[in-house]
C-alpha cells in the first residue's frame, strides 16, 4: 500500500449491513473529502435505511455512491475495483444459525465472491506492472474470530491453525485462505482482520443482543441456547469499524490482525445486563434446544493490533447501555426489519424450540 491518498475513494462491499454501514457513516461524517462507493446485494440483512444518516446530510450524500450488486459478479466488480484506491470487504452471509439451515449462499458469497474480488484486485496489480496505474489498491478482507473454532483455554493468535466448526465459519476461513494465497502467489496487497462478536445500533435482530432486546421490549420469550454459559468477547461496532480502518492504512500486506472485544462474558451475563437496562424480568428468558455444534468460547490475543497502535475505546457497560437505548428509541427501524420474511425465519428457528423450552 502506498500512502493514504488525501481524499481516498473507497469501495465498501456489504456497506449496507451492520458493520459496513457503521464504517461508511463513521468515515463520511468526518467531512475530510473521502468518497465511498458501496456495493451491496441487499440480501435480507442489507438495509439502505442503515445509510439514512448519510443521505440526510447533502455534503455526505454527495460523497456516497450506492450500487446494488453481487460481489460474485465479475462484470459488476471489475470496474468498481479499477476505480477505487482501496477495497474493504464486509459482504458476507453472517449468521451462524442460517448457515446451519442453508449453507449454500454462505459459500457463494464467502468463497466465490471473495475470489471474484481478489481476481479484480490481481488485474489492478497487473495494470501497475504494465504502467497503466500508479499504485495497486489494497483489499481488507473482514473476517471473524470464528475461523479459529471453539477455544477452550487461552487466546487464539493470528498464526494459530484455523479450525472452523460451522458452515459460516468454514466459508469465512476459506475467504481468509484465498486472500492470503493471492498475496503470496500474485503479490496482491491484502490484509485480513478477524473481529470478535460485534454489537451496536442497526444490528439485524437475528443476532443475540438485538433479538433479545427487541423481544424483551415486546415481552416475548428470549430463547437462550443450552445452558447459556457459552462465552463471547464483545466488541462495539464503532470500535470494530475503526480497527478495520486502522488496519487498512497501517497494516502490513499479507498479514492478519485479530480485533478482540473489550469484555469476555457468558451469554447469561449479557442477557442479565440487557434486561437490567430495559427494566424487564429474567422470567422472560427460556432455555431452549442448543445450536448444533455450538462453539463454547471465542477468545483472541490482540497484541499484534495493539502493537500497530489500536485500542478499543468503548467499554462494554457503556456500549451495551447505548445499544439498548438505541433500540428503544428506534422502534420504526427494527419493526420494519421484523416483518415479511422475518416471520417465516423466526417460526422455523424458534417455534419448536420455544414449545419445548424450560425455565432458564
Ligand atoms: P450483515 O449480515 O449485517 O451485513 C452483510 C452485508 O453484506 C449486507 O448488507 C448484505 O446485503 C451484504 N451482502 C451479502 N452478500 C453479498 C454479496 N454476495 N454481494 C454484495 N453484498 C452482499 O453482517 P455484519 O454483521 O455487518 O458483518 C460484516 C462482516 O463482518 C462479515 O464479513 C462478517 O463475517 C464479519 N464479522 C461480523 C461479526 C459480527 O459479530 N457481526 C464479527 C466478526 C466479523
Ligand atoms: P450470535 O449473535 O448468533 O453470534 P455468534 O453465533 O456469531 O457468536 O450468538 C451469540 C451467542 O448467543 C452464541 O453463543 C449463541 C447465543 N444465542 C442464543 O443463546 N440464542 C439465540 O437466539 C441466538 C441468536 C444466539
Short mmCIF file of C-alpha atoms and ligand atoms in Angstrom, two decimals:
data_model
loop_
_atom_site.label_atom_id
_atom_site.label_comp_id
_atom_site.label_asym_id
_atom_site.label_seq_id
_atom_site.Cartn_x
_atom_site.Cartn_y
_atom_site.Cartn_z
CA UNK A 1 0.00 0.00 0.00
CA UNK A 2 1.35 3.39 -0.87
CA UNK A 3 0.47 6.28 1.46
CA UNK A 4 -3.13 7.14 2.18
CA UNK A 5 -4.36 9.49 -0.57
CA UNK A 6 -5.54 12.89 0.71
CA UNK A 7 -9.12 12.17 -0.43
CA UNK A 8 -9.34 8.39 -0.76
CA UNK A 9 -12.04 6.71 -2.82
CA UNK A 10 -13.03 3.50 -1.03
CA UNK A 11 -15.09 0.63 -2.36
CA UNK A 12 -17.03 -0.78 0.60
CA UNK A 13 -18.70 -4.09 -0.20
CA UNK A 14 -21.51 -5.07 2.17
CA UNK A 15 -21.73 -1.40 3.17
CA UNK A 16 -25.50 -1.56 3.80
CA UNK A 17 -25.08 -4.20 6.52
CA UNK A 18 -24.46 -3.75 10.21
CA UNK A 19 -20.69 -3.21 10.47
CA UNK A 20 -20.17 -1.99 6.89
CA UNK A 21 -22.73 0.80 7.32
CA UNK A 22 -21.12 1.86 10.62
CA UNK A 23 -17.80 2.11 8.73
CA UNK A 24 -19.43 4.22 5.99
CA UNK A 25 -21.23 6.52 8.46
CA UNK A 26 -18.09 6.98 10.52
CA UNK A 27 -15.83 7.90 7.59
CA UNK A 28 -18.24 10.18 5.74
CA UNK A 29 -19.19 12.04 8.94
CA UNK A 30 -15.57 13.28 9.21
CA UNK A 31 -16.05 15.51 6.16
CA UNK A 32 -12.44 15.04 5.06
CA UNK A 33 -13.25 14.65 1.37
CA UNK A 34 -13.18 10.82 1.39
CA UNK A 35 -15.51 9.23 -1.15
CA UNK A 36 -17.18 5.86 -0.78
CA UNK A 37 -18.83 3.55 -3.27
CA UNK A 38 -20.95 0.92 -1.56
CA UNK A 39 -21.55 -2.33 -3.43
CA UNK A 40 -24.26 -4.32 -1.70
CA UNK A 41 -26.60 -7.07 -2.87
CA UNK A 42 -29.25 -6.00 -0.34
CA UNK A 43 -29.94 -9.50 0.94
CA UNK A 44 -32.42 -9.83 3.82
CA UNK A 45 -29.61 -8.38 6.02
CA UNK A 46 -28.74 -5.41 3.81
CA UNK A 47 -30.76 -2.30 4.52
CA UNK A 48 -30.45 1.07 2.83
CA UNK A 49 -32.06 2.61 5.92
CA UNK A 50 -28.70 1.96 7.64
CA UNK A 51 -27.27 4.71 5.43
CA UNK A 52 -30.11 7.17 6.14
CA UNK A 53 -27.94 9.48 8.31
CA UNK A 54 -25.60 9.91 5.31
CA UNK A 55 -28.46 10.50 2.89
CA UNK A 56 -29.94 13.11 5.22
CA UNK A 57 -26.81 15.25 5.00
CA UNK A 58 -26.23 16.70 1.49
CA UNK A 59 -22.47 17.13 1.94
CA UNK A 60 -22.04 13.48 2.98
CA UNK A 61 -24.59 12.17 0.47
CA UNK A 62 -22.62 13.79 -2.36
CA UNK A 63 -19.61 11.63 -1.45
CA UNK A 64 -21.55 8.32 -1.38
CA UNK A 65 -22.40 6.23 -4.44
CA UNK A 66 -24.61 3.19 -3.92
CA UNK A 67 -24.50 0.24 -6.33
CA UNK A 68 -26.82 -2.69 -5.82
CA UNK A 69 -24.96 -5.81 -6.94
CA UNK A 70 -23.21 -9.05 -6.05
CA UNK A 71 -19.52 -9.39 -5.19
CA UNK A 72 -19.61 -12.72 -7.03
CA UNK A 73 -20.45 -10.91 -10.32
CA UNK A 74 -17.23 -10.15 -12.21
CA UNK A 75 -18.84 -7.65 -14.59
CA UNK A 76 -20.04 -5.55 -11.68
CA UNK A 77 -16.92 -5.87 -9.56
CA UNK A 78 -14.10 -5.20 -12.05
CA UNK A 79 -14.87 -1.54 -12.94
CA UNK A 80 -15.57 -0.69 -9.28
CA UNK A 81 -12.25 -2.16 -8.15
CA UNK A 82 -10.47 -0.38 -11.03
CA UNK A 83 -11.85 2.97 -9.81
CA UNK A 84 -11.01 2.50 -6.10
CA UNK A 85 -7.94 3.42 -4.02
CA UNK A 86 -8.81 0.62 -1.60
CA UNK A 87 -11.50 -2.02 -1.06
CA UNK A 88 -12.97 -3.10 2.27
CA UNK A 89 -14.97 -6.32 2.01
CA UNK A 90 -17.69 -6.63 4.64
CA UNK A 91 -20.03 -8.57 2.32
CA UNK A 92 -20.95 -11.99 3.68
CA UNK A 93 -23.82 -14.09 4.85
CA UNK A 94 -23.17 -13.53 8.54
CA UNK A 95 -25.49 -15.58 10.73
CA UNK A 96 -24.32 -18.97 12.06
CA UNK A 97 -27.87 -20.29 12.58
CA UNK A 98 -28.83 -19.54 8.96
CA UNK A 99 -25.64 -21.29 7.79
CA UNK A 100 -26.82 -24.39 9.65
CA UNK A 101 -30.27 -24.20 8.00
CA UNK A 102 -28.95 -23.42 4.50
CA UNK A 103 -25.19 -23.17 3.81
CA UNK A 104 -25.14 -22.56 0.04
CA UNK A 105 -25.36 -18.74 -0.02
CA UNK A 106 -22.51 -18.65 2.52
CA UNK A 107 -20.21 -20.43 0.09
CA UNK A 108 -21.29 -18.38 -2.90
CA UNK A 109 -20.50 -15.05 -1.22
CA UNK A 110 -17.75 -16.17 1.17
CA UNK A 111 -15.74 -18.22 -1.32
CA UNK A 112 -16.74 -17.34 -4.93
CA UNK A 113 -17.44 -13.69 -4.04
CA UNK A 114 -14.08 -13.25 -2.31
CA UNK A 115 -12.38 -14.96 -5.26
CA UNK A 116 -14.02 -12.52 -7.72
CA UNK A 117 -12.86 -9.53 -5.64
CA UNK A 118 -9.34 -10.94 -5.43
CA UNK A 119 -9.20 -11.58 -9.17
CA UNK A 120 -10.26 -7.98 -9.86
CA UNK A 121 -7.51 -6.86 -7.47
CA UNK A 122 -4.99 -9.01 -9.34
CA UNK A 123 -5.91 -7.24 -12.62
CA UNK A 124 -5.13 -3.91 -10.97
CA UNK A 125 -1.77 -5.22 -9.71
CA UNK A 126 -1.03 -6.27 -13.31
CA UNK A 127 -2.03 -2.80 -14.56
CA UNK A 128 0.51 -1.25 -12.19
CA UNK A 129 3.21 -3.57 -13.54
CA UNK A 130 2.23 -2.52 -17.08
CA UNK A 131 2.47 1.18 -16.13
CA UNK A 132 -1.31 1.78 -16.55
CA UNK A 133 -1.91 2.74 -12.96
CA UNK A 134 0.29 4.32 -10.26
CA UNK A 135 -0.47 2.11 -7.25
CA UNK A 136 -2.47 -1.06 -6.80
CA UNK A 137 -5.40 -0.88 -4.39
CA UNK A 138 -5.31 -2.70 -1.07
CA UNK A 139 -8.11 -5.06 -0.06
CA UNK A 140 -9.13 -5.56 3.56
CA UNK A 141 -10.88 -8.90 3.98
CA UNK A 142 -13.09 -8.54 7.07
CA UNK A 143 -13.11 -11.89 8.85
CA UNK A 144 -14.03 -13.29 12.23
CA UNK A 145 -12.75 -14.95 15.39
CA UNK A 146 -14.98 -17.91 14.47
CA UNK A 147 -12.33 -19.15 11.99
CA UNK A 148 -10.25 -20.34 14.99
CA UNK A 149 -13.09 -22.55 16.23
CA UNK A 150 -14.00 -23.01 19.87
CA UNK A 151 -11.15 -22.00 22.22
CA UNK A 152 -11.31 -23.98 25.48
CA UNK A 153 -8.35 -22.23 27.10
CA UNK A 154 -6.07 -19.30 26.34
CA UNK A 155 -6.49 -16.99 23.38
CA UNK A 156 -6.11 -17.55 19.63
CA UNK A 157 -3.14 -15.87 17.94
CA UNK A 158 -3.02 -14.92 14.27
CA UNK A 159 -0.68 -17.77 13.36
CA UNK A 160 -2.80 -20.46 15.05
CA UNK A 161 -4.33 -23.12 12.85
CA UNK A 162 -7.86 -22.42 11.62
CA UNK A 163 -10.49 -24.86 12.90
CA UNK A 164 -13.92 -23.59 11.81
CA UNK A 165 -16.89 -25.60 13.09
CA UNK A 166 -19.94 -24.10 11.34
CA UNK A 167 -20.63 -23.62 7.62
CA UNK A 168 -20.45 -19.85 8.27
CA UNK A 169 -17.03 -20.08 9.89
CA UNK A 170 -15.77 -22.53 7.24
CA UNK A 171 -16.79 -20.13 4.44
CA UNK A 172 -15.05 -17.24 6.24
CA UNK A 173 -11.90 -19.34 6.75
CA UNK A 174 -11.91 -20.18 3.02
CA UNK A 175 -12.06 -16.45 2.23
CA UNK A 176 -9.11 -15.76 4.56
CA UNK A 177 -7.04 -18.51 3.00
CA UNK A 178 -7.80 -17.36 -0.54
CA UNK A 179 -6.87 -13.78 0.35
CA UNK A 180 -3.59 -14.91 1.82
CA UNK A 181 -2.88 -17.17 -1.17
CA UNK A 182 -3.38 -14.24 -3.59
CA UNK A 183 -0.87 -12.20 -1.61
CA UNK A 184 1.72 -14.97 -1.74
CA UNK A 185 1.09 -16.02 -5.34
CA UNK A 186 0.35 -12.76 -7.12
CA UNK A 187 1.73 -10.14 -4.72
CA UNK A 188 -1.77 -8.72 -4.19
CA UNK A 189 -1.98 -6.16 -1.38
CA UNK A 190 -4.34 -7.90 1.01
CA UNK A 191 -4.80 -7.60 4.78
CA UNK A 192 -7.18 -9.65 6.90
CA UNK A 193 -8.98 -8.62 10.08
CA UNK A 194 -10.58 -11.11 12.48
CA UNK A 195 -13.12 -9.33 14.63
CA UNK A 196 -14.94 -10.67 17.66
CA UNK A 197 -18.69 -10.64 18.38
CA UNK A 198 -19.89 -7.17 17.48
CA UNK A 199 -22.88 -5.30 18.89
CA UNK A 200 -24.45 -1.88 18.43
CA UNK A 201 -27.13 0.16 16.65
CA UNK A 202 -28.53 -1.14 13.33
CA UNK A 203 -27.63 -4.79 14.06
CA UNK A 204 -30.10 -7.19 12.46
CA UNK A 205 -32.44 -8.62 15.12
CA UNK A 206 -31.48 -12.22 14.27
CA UNK A 207 -28.33 -11.83 16.45
CA UNK A 208 -28.30 -12.36 20.23
CA UNK A 209 -28.31 -8.81 21.62
CA UNK A 210 -30.80 -7.16 19.23
CA UNK A 211 -33.04 -10.26 19.23
CA UNK A 212 -33.24 -10.31 23.00
CA UNK A 213 -33.64 -6.54 23.36
CA UNK A 214 -36.44 -6.33 20.77
CA UNK A 215 -38.22 -9.45 22.09
CA UNK A 216 -37.98 -8.11 25.65
CA UNK A 217 -39.45 -4.74 24.62
CA UNK A 218 -42.49 -6.72 23.43
CA UNK A 219 -42.44 -9.09 26.46
CA UNK A 220 -41.77 -12.06 24.16
CA UNK A 221 -39.72 -15.06 25.38
CA UNK A 222 -35.92 -14.87 25.00
CA UNK A 223 -34.61 -18.19 23.57
CA UNK A 224 -31.30 -18.89 25.35
CA UNK A 225 -29.45 -21.83 23.75
CA UNK A 226 -28.48 -24.72 26.05
CA UNK A 227 -27.06 -23.70 29.43
CA UNK A 228 -26.25 -20.14 28.27
CA UNK A 229 -22.69 -20.45 29.57
CA UNK A 230 -21.08 -20.05 26.13
CA UNK A 231 -18.58 -17.22 26.23
CA UNK A 232 -18.02 -14.45 23.66
CA UNK A 233 -15.84 -11.35 23.53
CA UNK A 234 -17.97 -8.29 22.81
CA UNK A 235 -16.75 -5.51 20.52
CA UNK A 236 -18.63 -2.23 19.97
CA UNK A 237 -19.46 -1.69 16.30
CA UNK A 238 -17.68 1.67 16.06
CA UNK A 239 -14.56 0.13 17.58
CA UNK A 240 -14.76 -2.66 15.01
CA UNK A 241 -15.14 -0.16 12.13
CA UNK A 242 -12.23 1.98 13.38
CA UNK A 243 -10.00 -1.07 13.83
CA UNK A 244 -10.69 -2.13 10.23
CA UNK A 245 -9.80 1.38 9.06
CA UNK A 246 -6.62 1.33 11.16
CA UNK A 247 -5.53 -1.93 9.54
CA UNK A 248 -6.43 -0.56 6.10
CA UNK A 249 -3.94 2.31 6.45
CA UNK A 250 -1.35 0.84 8.82
CA UNK A 251 -1.39 -2.96 8.47
CA UNK A 252 1.37 -4.86 6.68
CA UNK A 253 0.45 -6.52 3.38
CA UNK A 254 -0.35 -10.22 3.68
CA UNK A 255 -0.86 -10.04 7.47
CA UNK A 256 -3.83 -10.99 9.67
CA UNK A 257 -4.93 -8.89 12.66
CA UNK A 258 -7.21 -10.03 15.48
CA UNK A 259 -9.69 -7.43 16.79
CA UNK A 260 -10.65 -8.61 20.26
CA UNK A 261 -13.59 -7.17 22.18
CA UNK A 262 -13.45 -5.21 25.41
CA UNK A 263 -15.18 -7.87 27.58
CA UNK A 264 -15.44 -11.67 27.66
CA UNK A 265 -18.76 -12.77 29.14
CA UNK A 266 -21.05 -15.80 29.28
CA UNK A 267 -24.30 -15.28 27.36
CA UNK A 268 -26.32 -15.42 30.59
CA UNK A 269 -24.47 -12.39 31.92
CA UNK A 270 -25.01 -10.40 28.71
CA UNK A 271 -28.72 -11.18 28.93
CA UNK A 272 -28.88 -10.27 32.62
CA UNK A 273 -27.34 -6.88 31.88
CA UNK A 274 -29.55 -6.03 28.92
CA UNK A 275 -32.67 -6.94 30.89
CA UNK A 276 -31.48 -4.74 33.76
CA UNK A 277 -31.06 -1.80 31.37
CA UNK A 278 -34.57 -2.37 30.00
CA UNK A 279 -36.09 -2.95 33.43
CA UNK A 280 -37.52 -6.31 32.26
CA UNK A 281 -37.64 -9.53 34.33
CA UNK A 282 -35.40 -12.64 33.99
CA UNK A 283 -38.60 -14.72 33.75
CA UNK A 284 -38.75 -13.80 30.02
CA UNK A 285 -35.64 -15.96 29.43
CA UNK A 286 -36.31 -19.55 28.29
CA UNK A 287 -33.73 -22.28 27.97
CA UNK A 288 -34.15 -23.88 24.52
CA UNK A 289 -32.52 -26.66 22.50
CA UNK A 290 -28.90 -25.79 21.78
CA UNK A 291 -27.42 -24.80 18.40
CA UNK A 292 -25.81 -27.89 16.76
CA UNK A 293 -22.01 -27.74 17.10
CA UNK A 294 -22.31 -24.63 19.27
CA UNK A 295 -18.85 -23.14 19.90
CA UNK A 296 -18.31 -22.85 23.63
CA UNK A 297 -15.90 -19.94 23.69
CA UNK A 298 -14.17 -17.44 21.41
CA UNK A 299 -11.14 -15.53 22.65
CA UNK A 300 -8.33 -13.82 20.78
CA UNK A 301 -4.96 -12.31 21.57
CA UNK A 302 -4.93 -8.67 20.43
CA UNK A 303 -1.21 -7.92 20.91
CA UNK A 304 -0.48 -7.63 17.18
CA UNK A 305 -3.12 -4.95 16.60
CA UNK A 306 -2.16 -3.17 19.83
CA UNK A 307 1.44 -3.04 18.56
CA UNK A 308 0.07 -1.33 15.44
CA UNK A 309 -1.33 1.39 17.73
CA UNK A 310 -5.01 0.46 18.05
CA UNK A 311 -7.05 0.12 21.27
CA UNK A 312 -10.81 -0.37 21.72
CA UNK A 313 -12.44 2.80 23.10
CA UNK A 314 -15.90 1.63 24.18
CA UNK A 315 -16.23 -0.29 27.48
CA UNK A 316 -18.94 -2.96 27.30
CA UNK A 317 -21.12 -1.40 30.03
CA UNK A 318 -21.37 1.92 28.20
CA UNK A 319 -21.68 0.31 24.76
CA UNK A 320 -24.44 -2.07 25.85
CA UNK A 321 -26.41 0.70 27.57
CA UNK A 322 -26.18 2.91 24.45
CA UNK A 323 -27.22 0.00 22.24
CA UNK A 324 -30.24 -0.94 24.35
CA UNK A 325 -31.27 2.74 24.42
CA UNK A 326 -30.87 2.98 20.63
CA UNK A 327 -33.26 0.05 20.07
CA UNK A 328 -35.75 1.59 22.48
CA UNK A 329 -35.55 4.91 20.59
CA UNK A 330 -35.58 3.38 17.07
CA UNK A 331 -38.56 1.05 17.04
CA UNK A 332 -39.50 2.05 13.48
CA UNK A 333 -36.15 0.71 12.21
CA UNK A 334 -36.36 -2.72 13.83
CA UNK A 335 -40.12 -3.23 13.45
CA UNK A 336 -39.66 -2.78 9.69
CA UNK A 337 -36.91 -5.45 9.73
CA UNK A 338 -39.03 -7.84 11.78
CA UNK A 339 -41.71 -8.18 9.08
CA UNK A 340 -42.22 -10.23 5.91
CA UNK A 341 -39.60 -12.98 5.54
CA UNK A 342 -38.64 -12.47 9.19
CA UNK A 343 -41.79 -14.21 10.38
CA UNK A 344 -41.05 -17.46 8.49
CA UNK A 345 -37.47 -17.41 9.71
CA UNK A 346 -38.50 -16.87 13.31
CA UNK A 347 -41.04 -19.69 13.17
CA UNK A 348 -38.52 -22.09 11.63
CA UNK A 349 -35.82 -21.22 14.16
CA UNK A 350 -37.80 -20.87 17.37
CA UNK A 351 -41.36 -22.22 17.35
CA UNK A 352 -40.47 -25.85 18.13
CA UNK A 353 -37.67 -24.80 20.45
CA UNK A 354 -39.90 -22.46 22.45
CA UNK A 355 -42.71 -25.02 22.64
CA UNK A 356 -40.27 -27.40 24.41
CA UNK A 357 -38.48 -24.68 26.42
CA UNK A 358 -37.66 -24.74 30.14
CA UNK A 359 -37.08 -22.18 32.84
CA UNK A 360 -33.63 -20.68 32.45
P1 LIG B 1 -24.56 -8.22 7.93
O1 LIG B 1 -25.22 -9.52 7.62
O2 LIG B 1 -25.28 -7.22 8.77
O3 LIG B 1 -24.20 -7.46 6.57
C1 LIG B 1 -23.70 -8.11 5.44
C2 LIG B 1 -23.96 -7.21 4.23
O4 LIG B 1 -23.40 -7.84 3.07
C3 LIG B 1 -25.45 -6.98 3.93
O5 LIG B 1 -25.67 -5.61 3.66
C4 LIG B 1 -25.70 -7.83 2.70
O6 LIG B 1 -26.74 -7.32 1.86
C5 LIG B 1 -24.35 -7.78 2.02
N1 LIG B 1 -24.09 -8.92 1.13
C6 LIG B 1 -24.26 -10.25 1.42
N2 LIG B 1 -23.92 -10.99 0.36
C7 LIG B 1 -23.49 -10.12 -0.60
C8 LIG B 1 -22.97 -10.30 -1.91
N3 LIG B 1 -22.85 -11.51 -2.46
N4 LIG B 1 -22.61 -9.20 -2.62
C9 LIG B 1 -22.76 -7.95 -2.08
N5 LIG B 1 -23.25 -7.73 -0.84
C10 LIG B 1 -23.60 -8.81 -0.11
O7 LIG B 1 -23.16 -8.59 8.53
P2 LIG B 1 -22.23 -7.81 9.57
O8 LIG B 1 -22.56 -8.26 10.92
O9 LIG B 1 -22.24 -6.37 9.25
O10 LIG B 1 -20.81 -8.43 9.20
C11 LIG B 1 -19.98 -7.79 8.22
C12 LIG B 1 -18.73 -8.62 8.07
O11 LIG B 1 -18.06 -8.69 9.32
C13 LIG B 1 -18.98 -10.05 7.61
O12 LIG B 1 -17.98 -10.40 6.68
C14 LIG B 1 -18.84 -10.87 8.88
O13 LIG B 1 -18.37 -12.16 8.59
C15 LIG B 1 -17.81 -10.06 9.64
N6 LIG B 1 -17.88 -10.16 11.12
C16 LIG B 1 -19.06 -9.93 11.77
C17 LIG B 1 -19.10 -10.01 13.17
C18 LIG B 1 -20.36 -9.77 13.94
O14 LIG B 1 -20.39 -10.03 15.16
N7 LIG B 1 -21.43 -9.26 13.34
C19 LIG B 1 -17.93 -10.31 13.89
C20 LIG B 1 -16.73 -10.52 13.17
C21 LIG B 1 -16.73 -10.43 11.79
P1 LIG B 2 -24.90 -14.75 17.71
O1 LIG B 2 -25.34 -13.34 17.97
O2 LIG B 2 -25.68 -15.56 16.72
O3 LIG B 2 -23.36 -14.69 17.35
P2 LIG B 2 -22.28 -15.91 17.16
O4 LIG B 2 -23.00 -17.17 16.91
O5 LIG B 2 -21.58 -15.41 15.94
O6 LIG B 2 -21.44 -15.91 18.38
O7 LIG B 2 -24.91 -15.54 19.09
C1 LIG B 2 -24.16 -15.10 20.19
C2 LIG B 2 -24.30 -16.15 21.28
O8 LIG B 2 -25.68 -16.16 21.70
C3 LIG B 2 -24.00 -17.56 20.80
O9 LIG B 2 -23.37 -18.28 21.86
C4 LIG B 2 -25.36 -18.14 20.51
C5 LIG B 2 -26.26 -17.45 21.54
N1 LIG B 2 -27.66 -17.28 21.11
C6 LIG B 2 -28.71 -17.74 21.91
O10 LIG B 2 -28.50 -18.28 23.02
N2 LIG B 2 -29.98 -17.58 21.47
C7 LIG B 2 -30.28 -17.01 20.27
O11 LIG B 2 -31.48 -16.93 19.90
C8 LIG B 2 -29.20 -16.51 19.46
C9 LIG B 2 -29.48 -15.85 18.14
C10 LIG B 2 -27.90 -16.66 19.92
#
